[in-house]
mmCIF file of C-alpha atoms in Angstrom:
data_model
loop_
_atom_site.group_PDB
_atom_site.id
_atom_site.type_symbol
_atom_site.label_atom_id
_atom_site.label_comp_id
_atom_site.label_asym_id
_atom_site.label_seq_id
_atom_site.Cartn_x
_atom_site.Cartn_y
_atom_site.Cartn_z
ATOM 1 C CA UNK A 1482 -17.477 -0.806 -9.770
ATOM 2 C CA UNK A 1483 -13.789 0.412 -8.462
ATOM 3 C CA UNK A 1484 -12.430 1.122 -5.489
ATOM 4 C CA UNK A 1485 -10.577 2.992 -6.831
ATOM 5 C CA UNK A 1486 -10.194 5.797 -9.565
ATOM 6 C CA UNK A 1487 -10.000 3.948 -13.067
ATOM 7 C CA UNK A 1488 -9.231 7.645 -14.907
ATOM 8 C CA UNK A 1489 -6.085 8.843 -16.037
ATOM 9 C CA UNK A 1490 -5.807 12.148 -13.692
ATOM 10 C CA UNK A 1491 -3.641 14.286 -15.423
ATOM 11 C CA UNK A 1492 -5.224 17.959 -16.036
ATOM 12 C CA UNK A 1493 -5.064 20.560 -13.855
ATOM 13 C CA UNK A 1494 -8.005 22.284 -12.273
ATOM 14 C CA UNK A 1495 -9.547 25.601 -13.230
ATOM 15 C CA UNK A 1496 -11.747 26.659 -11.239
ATOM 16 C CA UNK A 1497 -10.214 29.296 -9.223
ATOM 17 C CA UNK A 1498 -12.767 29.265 -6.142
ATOM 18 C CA UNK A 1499 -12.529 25.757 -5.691
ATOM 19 C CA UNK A 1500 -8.556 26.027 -5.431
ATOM 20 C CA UNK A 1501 -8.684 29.038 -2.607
ATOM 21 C CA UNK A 1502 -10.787 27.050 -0.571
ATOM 22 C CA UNK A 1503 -8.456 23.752 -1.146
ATOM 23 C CA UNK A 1504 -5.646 26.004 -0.210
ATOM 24 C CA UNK A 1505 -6.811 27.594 2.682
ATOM 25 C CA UNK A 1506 -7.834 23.830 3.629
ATOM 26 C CA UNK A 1507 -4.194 22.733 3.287
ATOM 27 C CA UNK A 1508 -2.484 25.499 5.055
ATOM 28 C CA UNK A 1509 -4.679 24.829 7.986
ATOM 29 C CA UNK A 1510 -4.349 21.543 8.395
ATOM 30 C CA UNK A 1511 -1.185 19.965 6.316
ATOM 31 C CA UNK A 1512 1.406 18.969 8.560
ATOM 32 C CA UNK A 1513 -1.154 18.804 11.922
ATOM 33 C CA UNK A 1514 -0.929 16.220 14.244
ATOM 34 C CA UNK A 1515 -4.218 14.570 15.436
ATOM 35 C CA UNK A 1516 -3.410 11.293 16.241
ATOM 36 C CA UNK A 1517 -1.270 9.300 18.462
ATOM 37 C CA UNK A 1518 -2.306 5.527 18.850
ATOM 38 C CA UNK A 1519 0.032 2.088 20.249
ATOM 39 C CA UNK A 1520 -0.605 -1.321 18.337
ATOM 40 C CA UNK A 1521 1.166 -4.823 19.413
ATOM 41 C CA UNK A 1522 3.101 -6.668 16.752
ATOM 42 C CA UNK A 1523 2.851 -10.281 17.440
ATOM 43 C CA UNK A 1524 3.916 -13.112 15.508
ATOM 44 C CA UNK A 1525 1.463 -14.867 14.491
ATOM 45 C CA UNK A 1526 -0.560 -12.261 13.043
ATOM 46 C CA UNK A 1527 2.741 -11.135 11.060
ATOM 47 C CA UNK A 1528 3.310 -14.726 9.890
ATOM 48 C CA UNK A 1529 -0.295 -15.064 8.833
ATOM 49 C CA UNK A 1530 -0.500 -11.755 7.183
ATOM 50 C CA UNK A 1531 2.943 -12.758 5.429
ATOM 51 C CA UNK A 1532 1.172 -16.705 4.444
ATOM 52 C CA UNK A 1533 -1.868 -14.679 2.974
ATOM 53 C CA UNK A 1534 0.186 -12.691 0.916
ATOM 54 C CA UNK A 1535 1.826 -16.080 -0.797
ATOM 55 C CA UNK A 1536 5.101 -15.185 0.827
ATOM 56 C CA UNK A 1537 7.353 -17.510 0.872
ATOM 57 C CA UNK A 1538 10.798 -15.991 2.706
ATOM 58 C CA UNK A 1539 11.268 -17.485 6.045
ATOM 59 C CA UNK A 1540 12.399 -13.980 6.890
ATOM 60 C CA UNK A 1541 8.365 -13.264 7.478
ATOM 61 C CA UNK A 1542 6.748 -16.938 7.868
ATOM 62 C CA UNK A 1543 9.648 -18.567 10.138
ATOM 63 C CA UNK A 1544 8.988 -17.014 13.582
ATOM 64 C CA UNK A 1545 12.486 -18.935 14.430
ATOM 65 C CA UNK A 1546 13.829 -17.278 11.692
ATOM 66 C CA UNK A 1547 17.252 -15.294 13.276
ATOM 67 C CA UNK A 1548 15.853 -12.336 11.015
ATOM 68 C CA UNK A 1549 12.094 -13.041 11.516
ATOM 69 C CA UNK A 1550 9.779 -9.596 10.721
ATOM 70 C CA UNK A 1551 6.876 -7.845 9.602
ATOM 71 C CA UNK A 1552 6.161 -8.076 6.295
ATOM 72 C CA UNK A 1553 6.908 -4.543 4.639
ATOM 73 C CA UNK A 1554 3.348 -3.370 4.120
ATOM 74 C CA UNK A 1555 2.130 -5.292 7.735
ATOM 75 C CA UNK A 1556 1.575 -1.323 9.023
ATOM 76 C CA UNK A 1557 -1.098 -0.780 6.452
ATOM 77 C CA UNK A 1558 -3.966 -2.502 8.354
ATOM 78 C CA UNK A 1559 -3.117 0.115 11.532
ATOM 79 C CA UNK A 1560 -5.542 2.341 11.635
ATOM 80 C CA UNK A 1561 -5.735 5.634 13.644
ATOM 81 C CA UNK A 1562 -8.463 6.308 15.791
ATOM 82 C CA UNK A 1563 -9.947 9.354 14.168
ATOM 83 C CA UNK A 1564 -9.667 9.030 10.003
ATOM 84 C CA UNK A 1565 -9.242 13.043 10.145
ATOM 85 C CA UNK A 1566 -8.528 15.648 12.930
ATOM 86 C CA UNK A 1567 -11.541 16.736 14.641
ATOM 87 C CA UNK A 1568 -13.126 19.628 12.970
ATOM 88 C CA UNK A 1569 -11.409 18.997 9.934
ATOM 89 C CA UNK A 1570 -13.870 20.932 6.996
ATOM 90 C CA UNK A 1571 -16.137 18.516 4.855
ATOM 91 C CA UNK A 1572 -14.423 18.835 1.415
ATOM 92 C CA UNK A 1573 -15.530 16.877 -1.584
ATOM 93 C CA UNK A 1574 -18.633 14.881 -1.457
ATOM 94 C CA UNK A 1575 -19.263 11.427 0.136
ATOM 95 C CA UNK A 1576 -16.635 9.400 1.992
ATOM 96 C CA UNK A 1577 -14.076 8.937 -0.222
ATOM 97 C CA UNK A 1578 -12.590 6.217 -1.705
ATOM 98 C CA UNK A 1579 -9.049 4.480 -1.341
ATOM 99 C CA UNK A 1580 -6.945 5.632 -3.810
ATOM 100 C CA UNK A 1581 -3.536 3.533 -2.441
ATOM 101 C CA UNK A 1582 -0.859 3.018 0.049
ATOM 102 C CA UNK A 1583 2.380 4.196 0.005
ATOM 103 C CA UNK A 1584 4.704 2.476 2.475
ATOM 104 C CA UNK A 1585 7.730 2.946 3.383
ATOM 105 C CA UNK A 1586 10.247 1.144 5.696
ATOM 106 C CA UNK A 1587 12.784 2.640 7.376
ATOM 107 C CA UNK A 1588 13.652 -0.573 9.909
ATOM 108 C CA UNK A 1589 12.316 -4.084 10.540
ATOM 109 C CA UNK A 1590 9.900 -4.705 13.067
ATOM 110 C CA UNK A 1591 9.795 -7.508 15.577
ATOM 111 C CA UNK A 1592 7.478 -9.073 16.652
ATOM 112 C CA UNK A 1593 6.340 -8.166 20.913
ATOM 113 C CA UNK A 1594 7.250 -5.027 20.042
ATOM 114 C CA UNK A 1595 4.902 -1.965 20.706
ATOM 115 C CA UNK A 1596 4.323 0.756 18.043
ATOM 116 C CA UNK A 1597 3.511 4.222 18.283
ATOM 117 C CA UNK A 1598 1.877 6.125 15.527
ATOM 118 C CA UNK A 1599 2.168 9.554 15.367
ATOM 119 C CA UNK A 1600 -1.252 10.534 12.113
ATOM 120 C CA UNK A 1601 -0.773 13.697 10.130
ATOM 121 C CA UNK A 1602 -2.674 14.985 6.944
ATOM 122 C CA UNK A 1603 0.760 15.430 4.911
ATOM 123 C CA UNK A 1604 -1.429 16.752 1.431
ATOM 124 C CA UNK A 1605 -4.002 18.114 0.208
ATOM 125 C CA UNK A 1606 -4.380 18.250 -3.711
ATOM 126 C CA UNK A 1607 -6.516 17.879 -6.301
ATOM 127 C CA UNK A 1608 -6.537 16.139 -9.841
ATOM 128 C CA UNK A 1609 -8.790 16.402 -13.088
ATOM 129 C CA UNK A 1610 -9.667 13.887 -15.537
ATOM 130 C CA UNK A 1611 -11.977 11.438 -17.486
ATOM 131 C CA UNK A 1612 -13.888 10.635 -13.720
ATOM 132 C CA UNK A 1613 -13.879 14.903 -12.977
ATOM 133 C CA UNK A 1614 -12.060 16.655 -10.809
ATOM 134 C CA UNK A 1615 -10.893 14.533 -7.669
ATOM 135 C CA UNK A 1616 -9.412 15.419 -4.451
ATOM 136 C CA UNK A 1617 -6.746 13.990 -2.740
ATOM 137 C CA UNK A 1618 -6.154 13.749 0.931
ATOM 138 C CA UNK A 1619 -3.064 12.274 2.372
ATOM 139 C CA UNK A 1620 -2.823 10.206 5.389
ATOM 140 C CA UNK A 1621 0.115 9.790 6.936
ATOM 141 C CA UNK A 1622 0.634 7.252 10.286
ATOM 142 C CA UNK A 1623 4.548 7.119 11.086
ATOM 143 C CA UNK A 1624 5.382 3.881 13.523
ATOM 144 C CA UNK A 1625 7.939 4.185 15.928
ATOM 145 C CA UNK A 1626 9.297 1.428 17.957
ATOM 146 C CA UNK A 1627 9.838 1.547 21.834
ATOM 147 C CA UNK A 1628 13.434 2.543 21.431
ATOM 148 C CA UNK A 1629 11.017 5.790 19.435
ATOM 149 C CA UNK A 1630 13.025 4.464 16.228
ATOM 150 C CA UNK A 1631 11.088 5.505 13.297
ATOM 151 C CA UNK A 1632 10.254 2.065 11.603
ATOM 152 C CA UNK A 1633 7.809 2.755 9.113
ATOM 153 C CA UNK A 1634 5.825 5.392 7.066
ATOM 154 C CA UNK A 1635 2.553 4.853 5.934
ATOM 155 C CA UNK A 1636 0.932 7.446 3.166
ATOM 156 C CA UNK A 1637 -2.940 6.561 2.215
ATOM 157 C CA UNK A 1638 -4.382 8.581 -0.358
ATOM 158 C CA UNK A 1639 -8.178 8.991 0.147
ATOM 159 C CA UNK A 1640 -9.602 10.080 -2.953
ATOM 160 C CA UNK A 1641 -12.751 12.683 -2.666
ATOM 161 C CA UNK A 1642 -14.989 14.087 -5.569
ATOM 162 C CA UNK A 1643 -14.773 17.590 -5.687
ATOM 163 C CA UNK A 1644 -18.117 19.534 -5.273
ATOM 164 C CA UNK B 979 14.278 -10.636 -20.550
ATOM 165 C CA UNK B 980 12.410 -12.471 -17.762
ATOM 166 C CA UNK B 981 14.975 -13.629 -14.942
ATOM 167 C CA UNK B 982 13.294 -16.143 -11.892
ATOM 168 C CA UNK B 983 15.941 -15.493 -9.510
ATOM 169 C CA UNK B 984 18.503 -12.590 -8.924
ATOM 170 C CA UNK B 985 21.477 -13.725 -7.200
ATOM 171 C CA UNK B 986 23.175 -10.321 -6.986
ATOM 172 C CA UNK B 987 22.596 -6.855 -8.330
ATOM 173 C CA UNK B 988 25.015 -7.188 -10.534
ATOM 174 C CA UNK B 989 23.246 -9.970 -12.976
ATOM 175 C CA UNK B 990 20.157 -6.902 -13.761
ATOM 176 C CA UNK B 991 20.096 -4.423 -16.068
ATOM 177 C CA UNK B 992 17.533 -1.759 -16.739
ATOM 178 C CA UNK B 993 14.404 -3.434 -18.586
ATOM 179 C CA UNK B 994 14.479 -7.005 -17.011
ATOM 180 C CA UNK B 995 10.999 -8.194 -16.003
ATOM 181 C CA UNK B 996 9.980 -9.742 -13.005
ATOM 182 C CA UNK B 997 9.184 -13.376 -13.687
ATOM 183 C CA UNK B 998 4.818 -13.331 -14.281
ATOM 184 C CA UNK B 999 2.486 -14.363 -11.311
ATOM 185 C CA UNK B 1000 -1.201 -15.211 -10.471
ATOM 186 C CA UNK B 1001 -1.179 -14.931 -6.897
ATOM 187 C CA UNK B 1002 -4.002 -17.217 -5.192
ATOM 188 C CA UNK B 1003 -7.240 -14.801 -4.428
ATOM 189 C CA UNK B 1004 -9.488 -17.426 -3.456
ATOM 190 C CA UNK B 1005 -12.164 -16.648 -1.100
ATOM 191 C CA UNK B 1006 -10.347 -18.827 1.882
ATOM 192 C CA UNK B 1007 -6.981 -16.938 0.856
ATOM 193 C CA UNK B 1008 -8.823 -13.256 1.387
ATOM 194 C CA UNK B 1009 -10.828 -14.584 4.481
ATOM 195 C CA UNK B 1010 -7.603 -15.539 6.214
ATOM 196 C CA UNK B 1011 -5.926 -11.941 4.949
ATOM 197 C CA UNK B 1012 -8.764 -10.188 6.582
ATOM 198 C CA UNK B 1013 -8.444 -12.001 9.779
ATOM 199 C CA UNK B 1014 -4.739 -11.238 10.102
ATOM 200 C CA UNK B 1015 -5.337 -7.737 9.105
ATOM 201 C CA UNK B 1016 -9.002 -7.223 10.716
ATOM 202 C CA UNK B 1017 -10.044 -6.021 8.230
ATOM 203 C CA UNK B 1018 -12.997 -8.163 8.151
ATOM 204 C CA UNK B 1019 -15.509 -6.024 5.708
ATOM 205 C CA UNK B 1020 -18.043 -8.180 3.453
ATOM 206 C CA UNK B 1021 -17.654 -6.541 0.424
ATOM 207 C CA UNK B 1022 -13.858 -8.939 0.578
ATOM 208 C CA UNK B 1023 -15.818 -11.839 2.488
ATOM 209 C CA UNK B 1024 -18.882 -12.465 0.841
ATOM 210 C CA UNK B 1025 -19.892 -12.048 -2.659
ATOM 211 C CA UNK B 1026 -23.615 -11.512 -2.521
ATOM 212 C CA UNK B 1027 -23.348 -8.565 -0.160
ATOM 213 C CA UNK B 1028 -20.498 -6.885 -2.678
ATOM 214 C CA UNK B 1029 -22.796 -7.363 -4.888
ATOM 215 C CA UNK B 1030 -25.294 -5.742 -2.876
ATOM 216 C CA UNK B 1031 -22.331 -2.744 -2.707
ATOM 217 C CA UNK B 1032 -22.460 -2.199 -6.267
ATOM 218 C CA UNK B 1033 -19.525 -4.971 -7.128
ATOM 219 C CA UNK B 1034 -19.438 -7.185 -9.573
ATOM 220 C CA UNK B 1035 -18.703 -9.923 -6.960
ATOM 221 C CA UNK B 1036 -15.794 -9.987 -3.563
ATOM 222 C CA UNK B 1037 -12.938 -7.847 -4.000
ATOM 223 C CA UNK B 1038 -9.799 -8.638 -3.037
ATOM 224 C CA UNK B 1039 -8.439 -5.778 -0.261
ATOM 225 C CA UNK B 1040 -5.986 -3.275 -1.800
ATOM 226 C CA UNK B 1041 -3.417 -3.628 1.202
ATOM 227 C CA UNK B 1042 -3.364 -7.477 0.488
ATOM 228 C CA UNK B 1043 -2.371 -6.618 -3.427
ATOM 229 C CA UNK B 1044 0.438 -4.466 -2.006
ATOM 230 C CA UNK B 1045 1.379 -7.307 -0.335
ATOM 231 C CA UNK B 1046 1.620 -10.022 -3.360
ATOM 232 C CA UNK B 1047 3.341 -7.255 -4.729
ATOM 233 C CA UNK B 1048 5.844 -7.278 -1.977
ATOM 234 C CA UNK B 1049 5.943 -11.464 -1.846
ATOM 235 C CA UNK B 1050 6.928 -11.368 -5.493
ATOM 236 C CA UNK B 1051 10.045 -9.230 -5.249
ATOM 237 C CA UNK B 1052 11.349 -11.228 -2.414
ATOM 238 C CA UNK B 1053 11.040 -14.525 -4.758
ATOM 239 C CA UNK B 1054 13.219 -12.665 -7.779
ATOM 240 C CA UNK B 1055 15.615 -10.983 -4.978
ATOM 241 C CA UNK B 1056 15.882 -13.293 -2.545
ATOM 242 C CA UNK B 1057 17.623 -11.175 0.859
ATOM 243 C CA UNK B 1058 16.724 -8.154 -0.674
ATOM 244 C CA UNK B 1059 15.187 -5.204 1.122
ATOM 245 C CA UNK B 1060 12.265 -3.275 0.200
ATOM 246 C CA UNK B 1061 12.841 0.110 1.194
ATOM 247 C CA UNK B 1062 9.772 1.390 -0.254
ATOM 248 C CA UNK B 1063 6.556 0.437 -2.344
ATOM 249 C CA UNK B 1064 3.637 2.715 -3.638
ATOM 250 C CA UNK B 1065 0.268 1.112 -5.156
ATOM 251 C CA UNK B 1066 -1.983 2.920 -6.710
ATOM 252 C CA UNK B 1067 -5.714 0.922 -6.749
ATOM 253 C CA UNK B 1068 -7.210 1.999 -9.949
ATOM 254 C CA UNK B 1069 -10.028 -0.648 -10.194
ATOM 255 C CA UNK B 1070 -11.333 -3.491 -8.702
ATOM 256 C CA UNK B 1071 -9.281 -7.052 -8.564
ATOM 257 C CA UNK B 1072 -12.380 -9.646 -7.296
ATOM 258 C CA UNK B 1073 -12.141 -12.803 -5.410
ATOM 259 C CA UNK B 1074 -12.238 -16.254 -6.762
ATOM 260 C CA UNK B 1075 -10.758 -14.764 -10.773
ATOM 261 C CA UNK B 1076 -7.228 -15.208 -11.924
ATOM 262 C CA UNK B 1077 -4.790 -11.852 -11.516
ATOM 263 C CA UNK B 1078 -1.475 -11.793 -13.236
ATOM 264 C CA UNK B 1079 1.601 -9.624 -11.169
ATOM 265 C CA UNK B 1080 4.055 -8.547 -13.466
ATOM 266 C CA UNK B 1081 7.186 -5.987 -12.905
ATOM 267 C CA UNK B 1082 9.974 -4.620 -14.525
ATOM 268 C CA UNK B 1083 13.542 -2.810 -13.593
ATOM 269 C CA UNK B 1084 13.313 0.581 -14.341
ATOM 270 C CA UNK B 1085 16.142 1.926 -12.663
ATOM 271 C CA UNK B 1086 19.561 1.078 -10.816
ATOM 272 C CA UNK B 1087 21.848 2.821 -8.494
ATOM 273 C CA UNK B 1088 25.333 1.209 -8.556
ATOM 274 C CA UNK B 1089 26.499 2.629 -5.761
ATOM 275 C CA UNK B 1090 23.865 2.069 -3.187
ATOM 276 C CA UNK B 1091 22.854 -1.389 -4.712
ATOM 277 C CA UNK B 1092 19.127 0.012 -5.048
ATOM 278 C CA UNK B 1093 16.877 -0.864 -7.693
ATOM 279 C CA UNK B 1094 13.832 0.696 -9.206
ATOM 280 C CA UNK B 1095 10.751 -1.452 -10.340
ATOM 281 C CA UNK B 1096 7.331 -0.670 -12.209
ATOM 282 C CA UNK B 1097 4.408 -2.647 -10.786
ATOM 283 C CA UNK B 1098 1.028 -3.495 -11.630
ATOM 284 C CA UNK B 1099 -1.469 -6.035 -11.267
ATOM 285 C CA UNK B 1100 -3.698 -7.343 -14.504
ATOM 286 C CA UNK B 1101 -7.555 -7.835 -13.373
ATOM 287 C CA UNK B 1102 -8.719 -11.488 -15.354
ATOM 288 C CA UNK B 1103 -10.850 -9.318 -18.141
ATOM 289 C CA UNK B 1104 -7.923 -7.085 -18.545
ATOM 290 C CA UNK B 1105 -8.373 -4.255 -16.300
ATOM 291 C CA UNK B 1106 -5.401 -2.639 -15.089
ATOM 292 C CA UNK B 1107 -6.038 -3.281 -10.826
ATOM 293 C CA UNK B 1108 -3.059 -1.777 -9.577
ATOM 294 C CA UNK B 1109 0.094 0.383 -10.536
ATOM 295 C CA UNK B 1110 2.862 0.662 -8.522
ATOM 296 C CA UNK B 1111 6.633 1.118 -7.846
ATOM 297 C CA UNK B 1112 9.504 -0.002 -5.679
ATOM 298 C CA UNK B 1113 13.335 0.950 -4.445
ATOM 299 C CA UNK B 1114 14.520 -2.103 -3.261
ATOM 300 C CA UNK B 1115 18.259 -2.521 -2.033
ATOM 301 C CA UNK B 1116 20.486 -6.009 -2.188
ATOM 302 C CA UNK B 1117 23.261 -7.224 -0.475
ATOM 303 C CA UNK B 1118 26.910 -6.241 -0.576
#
């Protein structure tokens, strides 16, 4: 069984009511905060994160290291407090599966430092093929440091089926 | 051509591969991954409740994928940079099988010493586990 979608999604939709709905959903909500949450980066969950991950660059398993940091994809496992704003509309049925992580790093992080993340749904779409038509909902948790420089982006793509 | 070490961007061209690897996804290597990440779920700790979860057996946590992903680059580009990486989980990778990592250059800049790389991770029966991509930026 997958976690994750094993079809090719490459059609687009057609039915028209479903995609009014979906669009009224996204201008709604795309782009709305709903989440603000502070996490601690400390070392030795970084190096064992890093160690679990079969790195090997003292860069993120050498706390002594001059340039010691988070791995890049370290903000992944921060979640927000709420997985969608409050009264966000059910779309799609069930509770969705993880469909990936897009991360991006803008700065290294160090470890005592404290992050703020700032959650946002940045998408809404939707995809059709071999598994149906799916929907997409995109997560996005930006981390800023305490000097509020942005330091990482985090997209997760929930997958949905549609209704 | 399959290169284990990149000194400087200037030794790739478009169409290298990554060297191969089978990162370790034994059940002590995902147990400590979870407790760094907490992330402690049993469908990645304990095979008979997967199991119980519809799964063939454990599955190893997408995030931690990314991550081999990530660990991989820095051992063909060592001081590089990842600026960004995307995974995709299209099917399940489970705990205690073999996985093969492979990547390959797909684009350069010259100017910004940035390269482009195609992901994915091979499941041990041949599934396709994950697809993703890269920008990654070396040294002047």
């Amino acid at each position: 069984m997958p976690y994750g979608p094993e079809a090719e999604m490459t059609q687009p939709m057609d039915d028209e009511n479903s995609k009014a709905d979906l669009a009224t959903v996204r201008e709604q909500w795309v782009g709305i905060e709903f989440d603000w949450t502070t996490f601690e980066m400390s070392a030795p969950s970084m190096v064992a994160w890093a160690e679990a991950c079969g790195e090997t660059d003292p860069r993120f398993t050498d706390p002594n290291h001059h340039d010691f940091q988070a791995h890049p994809g370290f903000t992944t496992h921060c979640m927000s407090g709420r997985v969608f704003p409050k009264e966000f509309p059910q779309i799609g049925g069930g509770f969705g599966i993880d469909g990936g992580k897009r991360v991006e790093v803008h700065a290294p992080i160090r470890s005592g430092e404290t992050l703020t993340a700032t959650t946002t749904i940045a998408d809404i779409f939707e995809k059709t093929g071999r598994s149906g038509t799916m929907i997409f909902i995109v997560q996005r948790m930006e981390f800023r440091n305490e000097a509020d420089d942005l330091v990482s982006t985090v997209d997760w793509k929930m997958i949905k089926k549609a209704e | 051509m399959s290169v284990t070490q990149i000194a400087k961007f200037e030794d790739l061209e478009i169409g290298d591969d990554l060297p191969e690897e089978s990162p370790d996804v034994s059940m002590p290597k995902v147990m400590a991954f979870c407790q760094a990440a907490k992330h402690v779920f049993e469908r990645f700790v304990d095979h008979e409740a997967a199991r119980k979860e519809g799964f063939p057996a454990a599955i190893v946590p997408g995030i931690m994928s990314q991550g081999f992903l990530a660990s991989m680059i820095h051992r063909w580009a060592p001081g590089c940079k990842i600026l960004e990486i995307d995974t995709v989980f299209r099917g399940s990778l489970l705990v205690d099988s073999k996985i093969t990592m492979t990547g390959a250059v797909t684009d350069t800049d010259e100017e910004a010493l940035i390269v482009e790389l195609d992901l994915a991770i091979i499941a041990e029966d041949g599934r396709t586990g994950v697809i993703g991509t890269a920008r990654v930026q070396f040294e002047r």
